[in-house]
Amino acid sequence: MISLSNITIAFGGQSMPVLAGVSLAVEEGGFVSVVGASGCGKSTLLNVIAGLEKPHAGSVNVESRPSLIFQDPALFAWLSARDNVVLALHDKGLRRADQRNEADRLLSLMGLAGEENKRPHELSGGMRQRVAMARAIARGSRVLLMDEPFSALDAITRDVLHDELVTLWKEHGLTIVFVTHNVREAVTLGQRVVLMAARPGRVVAEWRIDEAYPRDPSSDYVHVVERDITGALKKEVVGV
């Protein structure tokens, strides 16, 4: 579904590339978490997969049009939750009434039944992210690229959205690349966790997470893997 081979990308005026020789494969229906220190090129990696940045070397193959979901849900403030989702349905050949019905169905799927007419400022942060996920599904995207989407949320809301995201991923057969600074979040969600190092950005390690879903972020298994990944991350950051 996603294949990156020896990707190198540099921005003007920088002596060192942002990404150098990055290769990553994500199978259809896979869920890969990406962690690394600030500045290691995680967001640039997502932009390359999304087609927003063109690499200077290497090849990119993505078999479905991706949708990007950011920390800021980027909803239109003057539109209701329903109409934010309807926007993604305009090219589907549906009648207006059918667009509204499909938007309501997706919002209900995300636990937002009864909230369809509210504008973004009337919704909590978690609710706004649910609208963003409903909009991504409405586009027909089979690939979700998620750039720290839950980092601004409180711990309880984040845990709830973890469960909802896993359900959405499984029920819709999505392929997800999930960038986060939170190692525990990466382990709780991903089938694999990829560690990137900076100067220049590159993949330096990978862990396969074998624990069944749903995962308890406070479990001994998650703690052990989290500790291992955090130790490797610290070595990359401080060089010891």
PDB file of C-alpha atoms in Angstrom:
ATOM      1  CA  MET A   1       0.000   0.000   0.000  1.00  0.00           C
ATOM      2  CA  ILE A   2       2.846   2.429   0.902  1.00  0.00           C
ATOM      3  CA  SER A   3       6.410   1.963  -0.292  1.00  0.00           C
ATOM      4  CA  LEU A   4       9.240   4.446   0.183  1.00  0.00           C
ATOM      5  CA  SER A   5      12.671   3.544  -1.156  1.00  0.00           C
ATOM      6  CA  ASN A   6      15.841   5.517  -0.339  1.00  0.00           C
ATOM      7  CA  ILE A   7      14.041   8.846   0.008  1.00  0.00           C
ATOM      8  CA  THR A   8      16.231  11.916   0.254  1.00  0.00           C
ATOM      9  CA  ILE A   9      14.857  15.433   0.534  1.00  0.00           C
ATOM     10  CA  ALA A  10      16.557  18.736   1.330  1.00  0.00           C
ATOM     11  CA  PHE A  11      15.310  22.282   1.632  1.00  0.00           C
ATOM     12  CA  GLY A  12      17.078  25.295   0.163  1.00  0.00           C
ATOM     13  CA  GLY A  13      19.813  26.847   2.277  1.00  0.00           C
ATOM     14  CA  GLN A  14      20.297  23.763   4.457  1.00  0.00           C
ATOM     15  CA  SER A  15      23.654  22.018   4.370  1.00  0.00           C
ATOM     16  CA  MET A  16      22.164  18.701   5.463  1.00  0.00           C
ATOM     17  CA  PRO A  17      19.111  16.926   4.020  1.00  0.00           C
ATOM     18  CA  VAL A  18      15.950  16.646   6.107  1.00  0.00           C
ATOM     19  CA  LEU A  19      15.593  12.994   5.105  1.00  0.00           C
ATOM     20  CA  ALA A  20      18.395  10.804   3.806  1.00  0.00           C
ATOM     21  CA  GLY A  21      17.986   7.294   2.456  1.00  0.00           C
ATOM     22  CA  VAL A  22      14.655   6.635   4.172  1.00  0.00           C
ATOM     23  CA  SER A  23      12.942   3.379   3.226  1.00  0.00           C
ATOM     24  CA  LEU A  24       9.615   2.311   4.688  1.00  0.00           C
ATOM     25  CA  ALA A  25       6.982  -0.197   3.634  1.00  0.00           C
ATOM     26  CA  VAL A  26       3.471  -0.331   5.103  1.00  0.00           C
ATOM     27  CA  GLU A  27       1.268  -3.190   3.977  1.00  0.00           C
ATOM     28  CA  GLU A  28      -2.388  -2.676   3.126  1.00  0.00           C
ATOM     29  CA  GLY A  29      -4.350  -2.495   6.371  1.00  0.00           C
ATOM     30  CA  GLY A  30      -1.211  -1.896   8.417  1.00  0.00           C
ATOM     31  CA  PHE A  31      -0.807   0.510  11.333  1.00  0.00           C
ATOM     32  CA  VAL A  32       2.681   1.962  11.766  1.00  0.00           C
ATOM     33  CA  SER A  33       3.633   4.451  14.489  1.00  0.00           C
ATOM     34  CA  VAL A  34       6.589   6.771  13.892  1.00  0.00           C
ATOM     35  CA  VAL A  35       8.518   8.313  16.779  1.00  0.00           C
ATOM     36  CA  GLY A  36      11.615  10.473  17.005  1.00  0.00           C
ATOM     37  CA  ALA A  37      12.951  13.698  18.439  1.00  0.00           C
ATOM     38  CA  SER A  38      11.783  17.079  17.169  1.00  0.00           C
ATOM     39  CA  GLY A  39      13.381  17.952  13.860  1.00  0.00           C
ATOM     40  CA  CYS A  40      14.005  14.402  12.674  1.00  0.00           C
ATOM     41  CA  GLY A  41      11.686  14.781   9.678  1.00  0.00           C
ATOM     42  CA  LYS A  42       8.573  12.904  10.828  1.00  0.00           C
ATOM     43  CA  SER A  43       6.171  15.492   9.411  1.00  0.00           C
ATOM     44  CA  THR A  44       8.223  15.767   6.225  1.00  0.00           C
ATOM     45  CA  LEU A  45       7.937  11.996   5.872  1.00  0.00           C
ATOM     46  CA  LEU A  46       4.128  12.282   5.985  1.00  0.00           C
ATOM     47  CA  ASN A  47       4.224  15.108   3.443  1.00  0.00           C
ATOM     48  CA  VAL A  48       6.253  12.927   1.078  1.00  0.00           C
ATOM     49  CA  ILE A  49       3.733  10.073   1.410  1.00  0.00           C
ATOM     50  CA  ALA A  50       0.879  12.541   0.849  1.00  0.00           C
ATOM     51  CA  GLY A  51       2.538  13.912  -2.272  1.00  0.00           C
ATOM     52  CA  LEU A  52       2.967  17.401  -0.794  1.00  0.00           C
ATOM     53  CA  GLU A  53       6.765  17.217  -0.932  1.00  0.00           C
ATOM     54  CA  LYS A  54       8.713  15.756  -3.834  1.00  0.00           C
ATOM     55  CA  PRO A  55      11.887  13.893  -2.866  1.00  0.00           C
ATOM     56  CA  HIS A  56      15.158  14.734  -4.576  1.00  0.00           C
ATOM     57  CA  ALA A  57      16.047  11.059  -4.752  1.00  0.00           C
ATOM     58  CA  GLY A  58      14.283   7.758  -4.215  1.00  0.00           C
ATOM     59  CA  SER A  59      10.836   6.469  -5.112  1.00  0.00           C
ATOM     60  CA  VAL A  60       7.380   6.757  -3.557  1.00  0.00           C
ATOM     61  CA  ASN A  61       4.470   4.446  -4.244  1.00  0.00           C
ATOM     62  CA  VAL A  62       1.114   4.939  -2.514  1.00  0.00           C
ATOM     63  CA  GLU A  63      -1.765   2.868  -3.852  1.00  0.00           C
ATOM     64  CA  SER A  64      -4.552   5.097  -2.530  1.00  0.00           C
ATOM     65  CA  ARG A  65      -5.049   8.837  -2.129  1.00  0.00           C
ATOM     66  CA  PRO A  66      -4.088   9.642   1.469  1.00  0.00           C
ATOM     67  CA  SER A  67      -5.805  11.979   3.910  1.00  0.00           C
ATOM     68  CA  LEU A  68      -3.763  14.000   6.397  1.00  0.00           C
ATOM     69  CA  ILE A  69      -5.031  14.607   9.926  1.00  0.00           C
ATOM     70  CA  PHE A  70      -3.115  17.113  12.046  1.00  0.00           C
ATOM     71  CA  GLN A  71      -3.082  18.235  15.672  1.00  0.00           C
ATOM     72  CA  ASP A  72      -5.342  21.073  14.508  1.00  0.00           C
ATOM     73  CA  PRO A  73      -8.400  19.450  12.869  1.00  0.00           C
ATOM     74  CA  ALA A  74      -8.520  22.323  10.321  1.00  0.00           C
ATOM     75  CA  LEU A  75     -12.315  22.485  10.218  1.00  0.00           C
ATOM     76  CA  PHE A  76     -14.156  25.381   8.603  1.00  0.00           C
ATOM     77  CA  ALA A  77     -15.278  27.495  11.556  1.00  0.00           C
ATOM     78  CA  TRP A  78     -18.429  28.836   9.859  1.00  0.00           C
ATOM     79  CA  LEU A  79     -19.745  25.383   8.939  1.00  0.00           C
ATOM     80  CA  SER A  80     -21.507  22.832  11.107  1.00  0.00           C
ATOM     81  CA  ALA A  81     -19.956  19.459  11.850  1.00  0.00           C
ATOM     82  CA  ARG A  82     -22.289  17.960   9.236  1.00  0.00           C
ATOM     83  CA  ASP A  83     -21.354  20.460   6.547  1.00  0.00           C
ATOM     84  CA  ASN A  84     -17.620  20.022   7.226  1.00  0.00           C
ATOM     85  CA  VAL A  85     -18.089  16.348   6.372  1.00  0.00           C
ATOM     86  CA  VAL A  86     -20.443  17.069   3.447  1.00  0.00           C
ATOM     87  CA  LEU A  87     -17.651  19.070   1.779  1.00  0.00           C
ATOM     88  CA  ALA A  88     -15.718  15.830   1.374  1.00  0.00           C
ATOM     89  CA  LEU A  89     -18.688  14.216  -0.389  1.00  0.00           C
ATOM     90  CA  HIS A  90     -19.215  16.790  -3.133  1.00  0.00           C
ATOM     91  CA  ASP A  91     -17.394  14.750  -5.782  1.00  0.00           C
ATOM     92  CA  LYS A  92     -19.191  11.479  -4.968  1.00  0.00           C
ATOM     93  CA  GLY A  93     -22.167  12.058  -7.241  1.00  0.00           C
ATOM     94  CA  LEU A  94     -24.641  12.031  -4.347  1.00  0.00           C
ATOM     95  CA  ARG A  95     -27.758  14.169  -4.078  1.00  0.00           C
ATOM     96  CA  ARG A  96     -27.712  16.829  -1.375  1.00  0.00           C
ATOM     97  CA  ALA A  97     -30.040  14.827   0.870  1.00  0.00           C
ATOM     98  CA  ASP A  98     -27.892  11.719   0.466  1.00  0.00           C
ATOM     99  CA  GLN A  99     -24.763  13.735   1.285  1.00  0.00           C
ATOM    100  CA  ARG A 100     -26.359  14.910   4.516  1.00  0.00           C
ATOM    101  CA  ASN A 101     -27.462  11.388   5.406  1.00  0.00           C
ATOM    102  CA  GLU A 102     -23.997   9.968   4.754  1.00  0.00           C
ATOM    103  CA  ALA A 103     -22.371  12.742   6.793  1.00  0.00           C
ATOM    104  CA  ASP A 104     -24.743  12.036   9.672  1.00  0.00           C
ATOM    105  CA  ARG A 105     -23.969   8.317   9.436  1.00  0.00           C
ATOM    106  CA  LEU A 106     -20.232   8.940   9.646  1.00  0.00           C
ATOM    107  CA  LEU A 107     -20.606  11.387  12.527  1.00  0.00           C
ATOM    108  CA  SER A 108     -22.729   8.829  14.363  1.00  0.00           C
ATOM    109  CA  LEU A 109     -20.031   6.233  13.724  1.00  0.00           C
ATOM    110  CA  MET A 110     -17.602   8.603  15.455  1.00  0.00           C
ATOM    111  CA  GLY A 111     -19.890   9.010  18.461  1.00  0.00           C
ATOM    112  CA  LEU A 112     -21.224  12.413  17.421  1.00  0.00           C
ATOM    113  CA  ALA A 113     -24.915  11.643  16.944  1.00  0.00           C
ATOM    114  CA  GLY A 114     -26.839  14.737  18.038  1.00  0.00           C
ATOM    115  CA  GLU A 115     -23.864  17.057  17.430  1.00  0.00           C
ATOM    116  CA  GLU A 116     -24.303  17.410  13.666  1.00  0.00           C
ATOM    117  CA  ASN A 117     -25.491  21.031  13.703  1.00  0.00           C
ATOM    118  CA  LYS A 118     -22.817  22.371  16.035  1.00  0.00           C
ATOM    119  CA  ARG A 119     -19.986  24.499  14.724  1.00  0.00           C
ATOM    120  CA  PRO A 120     -16.374  23.715  15.653  1.00  0.00           C
ATOM    121  CA  HIS A 121     -16.210  26.277  18.479  1.00  0.00           C
ATOM    122  CA  GLU A 122     -19.145  24.499  20.131  1.00  0.00           C
ATOM    123  CA  LEU A 123     -17.313  21.169  20.158  1.00  0.00           C
ATOM    124  CA  SER A 124     -14.569  19.901  22.444  1.00  0.00           C
ATOM    125  CA  GLY A 125     -11.094  19.176  21.076  1.00  0.00           C
ATOM    126  CA  GLY A 126     -11.828  15.470  20.983  1.00  0.00           C
ATOM    127  CA  MET A 127     -15.088  16.045  19.135  1.00  0.00           C
ATOM    128  CA  ARG A 128     -13.348  18.219  16.549  1.00  0.00           C
ATOM    129  CA  GLN A 129     -10.850  15.435  15.881  1.00  0.00           C
ATOM    130  CA  ARG A 130     -13.741  13.007  15.470  1.00  0.00           C
ATOM    131  CA  VAL A 131     -15.208  15.313  12.816  1.00  0.00           C
ATOM    132  CA  ALA A 132     -11.811  15.407  11.073  1.00  0.00           C
ATOM    133  CA  MET A 133     -11.682  11.597  11.051  1.00  0.00           C
ATOM    134  CA  ALA A 134     -15.252  11.386   9.731  1.00  0.00           C
ATOM    135  CA  ARG A 135     -14.294  13.819   6.971  1.00  0.00           C
ATOM    136  CA  ALA A 136     -11.280  11.685   6.034  1.00  0.00           C
ATOM    137  CA  ILE A 137     -13.463   8.589   5.753  1.00  0.00           C
ATOM    138  CA  ALA A 138     -16.001  10.569   3.706  1.00  0.00           C
ATOM    139  CA  ARG A 139     -13.293  11.325   1.140  1.00  0.00           C
ATOM    140  CA  GLY A 140     -12.965   7.612   0.571  1.00  0.00           C
ATOM    141  CA  SER A 141      -9.367   7.610   1.734  1.00  0.00           C
ATOM    142  CA  ARG A 142      -7.951   4.193   2.493  1.00  0.00           C
ATOM    143  CA  VAL A 143      -4.742   5.730   3.845  1.00  0.00           C
ATOM    144  CA  LEU A 144      -4.697   8.005   6.909  1.00  0.00           C
ATOM    145  CA  LEU A 145      -1.571  10.008   7.692  1.00  0.00           C
ATOM    146  CA  MET A 146      -1.862  11.317  11.240  1.00  0.00           C
ATOM    147  CA  ASP A 147       0.522  13.966  12.569  1.00  0.00           C
ATOM    148  CA  GLU A 148       0.254  14.097  16.383  1.00  0.00           C
ATOM    149  CA  PRO A 149      -3.557  14.308  16.183  1.00  0.00           C
ATOM    150  CA  PHE A 150      -4.185  13.738  19.900  1.00  0.00           C
ATOM    151  CA  SER A 151      -1.269  15.604  21.478  1.00  0.00           C
ATOM    152  CA  ALA A 152      -3.378  18.593  22.587  1.00  0.00           C
ATOM    153  CA  LEU A 153      -6.035  16.451  24.297  1.00  0.00           C
ATOM    154  CA  ASP A 154      -6.341  15.447  27.931  1.00  0.00           C
ATOM    155  CA  ALA A 155      -5.318  11.914  28.880  1.00  0.00           C
ATOM    156  CA  ILE A 156      -8.842  10.493  29.253  1.00  0.00           C
ATOM    157  CA  THR A 157     -10.051  11.886  25.917  1.00  0.00           C
ATOM    158  CA  ARG A 158      -6.876  10.653  24.248  1.00  0.00           C
ATOM    159  CA  ASP A 159      -7.409   7.114  25.570  1.00  0.00           C
ATOM    160  CA  VAL A 160     -11.016   7.123  24.327  1.00  0.00           C
ATOM    161  CA  LEU A 161      -9.926   8.288  20.880  1.00  0.00           C
ATOM    162  CA  HIS A 162      -7.246   5.598  20.793  1.00  0.00           C
ATOM    163  CA  ASP A 163      -9.961   2.962  21.158  1.00  0.00           C
ATOM    164  CA  GLU A 164     -12.159   4.662  18.553  1.00  0.00           C
ATOM    165  CA  LEU A 165      -9.286   4.957  16.086  1.00  0.00           C
ATOM    166  CA  VAL A 166      -8.419   1.267  16.423  1.00  0.00           C
ATOM    167  CA  THR A 167     -12.087   0.367  15.832  1.00  0.00           C
ATOM    168  CA  LEU A 168     -12.236   2.650  12.785  1.00  0.00           C
ATOM    169  CA  TRP A 169      -8.980   1.188  11.412  1.00  0.00           C
ATOM    170  CA  LYS A 170     -10.190  -2.378  11.753  1.00  0.00           C
ATOM    171  CA  GLU A 171     -13.751  -1.896  10.530  1.00  0.00           C
ATOM    172  CA  HIS A 172     -12.741   0.105   7.443  1.00  0.00           C
ATOM    173  CA  GLY A 173      -9.529  -1.748   6.602  1.00  0.00           C
ATOM    174  CA  LEU A 174      -7.516   1.467   6.702  1.00  0.00           C
ATOM    175  CA  THR A 175      -3.765   1.844   6.356  1.00  0.00           C
ATOM    176  CA  ILE A 176      -2.423   4.273   8.969  1.00  0.00           C
ATOM    177  CA  VAL A 177       0.896   6.010   9.521  1.00  0.00           C
ATOM    178  CA  PHE A 178       0.739   7.721  12.907  1.00  0.00           C
ATOM    179  CA  VAL A 179       3.383  10.264  13.989  1.00  0.00           C
ATOM    180  CA  THR A 180       3.698  10.980  17.698  1.00  0.00           C
ATOM    181  CA  HIS A 181       6.175  12.157  20.335  1.00  0.00           C
ATOM    182  CA  ASN A 182       4.402   9.954  22.876  1.00  0.00           C
ATOM    183  CA  VAL A 183       6.140   6.567  22.920  1.00  0.00           C
ATOM    184  CA  ARG A 184       3.398   4.951  25.005  1.00  0.00           C
ATOM    185  CA  GLU A 185       0.807   6.131  22.488  1.00  0.00           C
ATOM    186  CA  ALA A 186       2.909   4.697  19.661  1.00  0.00           C
ATOM    187  CA  VAL A 187       3.076   1.285  21.359  1.00  0.00           C
ATOM    188  CA  THR A 188      -0.605   1.298  22.328  1.00  0.00           C
ATOM    189  CA  LEU A 189      -1.718   1.905  18.750  1.00  0.00           C
ATOM    190  CA  GLY A 190       0.798   0.535  16.273  1.00  0.00           C
ATOM    191  CA  GLN A 191       1.456  -2.917  14.899  1.00  0.00           C
ATOM    192  CA  ARG A 192       4.958  -1.607  14.338  1.00  0.00           C
ATOM    193  CA  VAL A 193       6.874   1.308  15.832  1.00  0.00           C
ATOM    194  CA  VAL A 194       9.545   2.966  13.702  1.00  0.00           C
ATOM    195  CA  LEU A 195      12.225   5.144  15.315  1.00  0.00           C
ATOM    196  CA  MET A 196      13.690   8.015  13.323  1.00  0.00           C
ATOM    197  CA  ALA A 197      16.915   9.803  14.112  1.00  0.00           C
ATOM    198  CA  ALA A 198      17.843  13.302  12.979  1.00  0.00           C
ATOM    199  CA  ARG A 199      20.839  14.991  11.353  1.00  0.00           C
ATOM    200  CA  PRO A 200      19.825  13.793   8.777  1.00  0.00           C
ATOM    201  CA  GLY A 201      16.416  12.153   9.253  1.00  0.00           C
ATOM    202  CA  ARG A 202      16.551   8.393   8.804  1.00  0.00           C
ATOM    203  CA  VAL A 203      15.002   5.183  10.122  1.00  0.00           C
ATOM    204  CA  VAL A 204      17.302   3.580  12.692  1.00  0.00           C
ATOM    205  CA  ALA A 205      15.178   0.930  14.438  1.00  0.00           C
ATOM    206  CA  GLU A 206      11.833  -0.839  14.342  1.00  0.00           C
ATOM    207  CA  TRP A 207       9.767  -2.824  16.837  1.00  0.00           C
ATOM    208  CA  ARG A 208       6.924  -5.214  16.034  1.00  0.00           C
ATOM    209  CA  ILE A 209       4.168  -5.000  18.648  1.00  0.00           C
ATOM    210  CA  ASP A 210       2.567  -8.404  19.144  1.00  0.00           C
ATOM    211  CA  GLU A 211       0.105  -7.544  21.925  1.00  0.00           C
ATOM    212  CA  ALA A 212      -3.554  -8.090  20.958  1.00  0.00           C
ATOM    213  CA  TYR A 213      -6.034  -5.215  20.657  1.00  0.00           C
ATOM    214  CA  PRO A 214      -7.477  -3.447  22.516  1.00  0.00           C
ATOM    215  CA  ARG A 215      -4.262  -2.629  24.388  1.00  0.00           C
ATOM    216  CA  ASP A 216      -4.085  -1.338  27.916  1.00  0.00           C
ATOM    217  CA  PRO A 217      -1.564   1.547  27.938  1.00  0.00           C
ATOM    218  CA  SER A 218      -0.807   0.763  31.590  1.00  0.00           C
ATOM    219  CA  SER A 219      -0.040  -2.923  30.975  1.00  0.00           C
ATOM    220  CA  ASP A 220       3.338  -4.460  31.766  1.00  0.00           C
ATOM    221  CA  TYR A 221       3.810  -5.339  28.089  1.00  0.00           C
ATOM    222  CA  VAL A 222       3.337  -1.746  26.935  1.00  0.00           C
ATOM    223  CA  HIS A 223       5.643  -0.473  29.692  1.00  0.00           C
ATOM    224  CA  VAL A 224       8.444  -2.876  28.740  1.00  0.00           C
ATOM    225  CA  VAL A 225       8.333  -1.981  25.044  1.00  0.00           C
ATOM    226  CA  GLU A 226       7.937   1.725  25.844  1.00  0.00           C
ATOM    227  CA  ARG A 227      11.027   1.600  28.052  1.00  0.00           C
ATOM    228  CA  ASP A 228      13.040  -0.124  25.321  1.00  0.00           C
ATOM    229  CA  ILE A 229      12.026   2.414  22.668  1.00  0.00           C
ATOM    230  CA  THR A 230      12.550   5.378  25.001  1.00  0.00           C
ATOM    231  CA  GLY A 231      16.052   4.128  25.803  1.00  0.00           C
ATOM    232  CA  ALA A 232      16.882   3.905  22.107  1.00  0.00           C
ATOM    233  CA  LEU A 233      15.416   7.361  21.504  1.00  0.00           C
ATOM    234  CA  LYS A 234      17.528   8.875  24.290  1.00  0.00           C
ATOM    235  CA  LYS A 235      20.646   7.338  22.793  1.00  0.00           C
ATOM    236  CA  GLU A 236      19.858   8.974  19.481  1.00  0.00           C
ATOM    237  CA  VAL A 237      19.178  12.350  21.110  1.00  0.00           C
ATOM    238  CA  VAL A 238      22.142  12.570  23.512  1.00  0.00           C
ATOM    239  CA  GLY A 239      24.486  10.134  21.791  1.00  0.00           C
ATOM    240  CA  VAL A 240      25.112   7.819  24.751  1.00  0.00           C
TER     241      VAL A 240
END
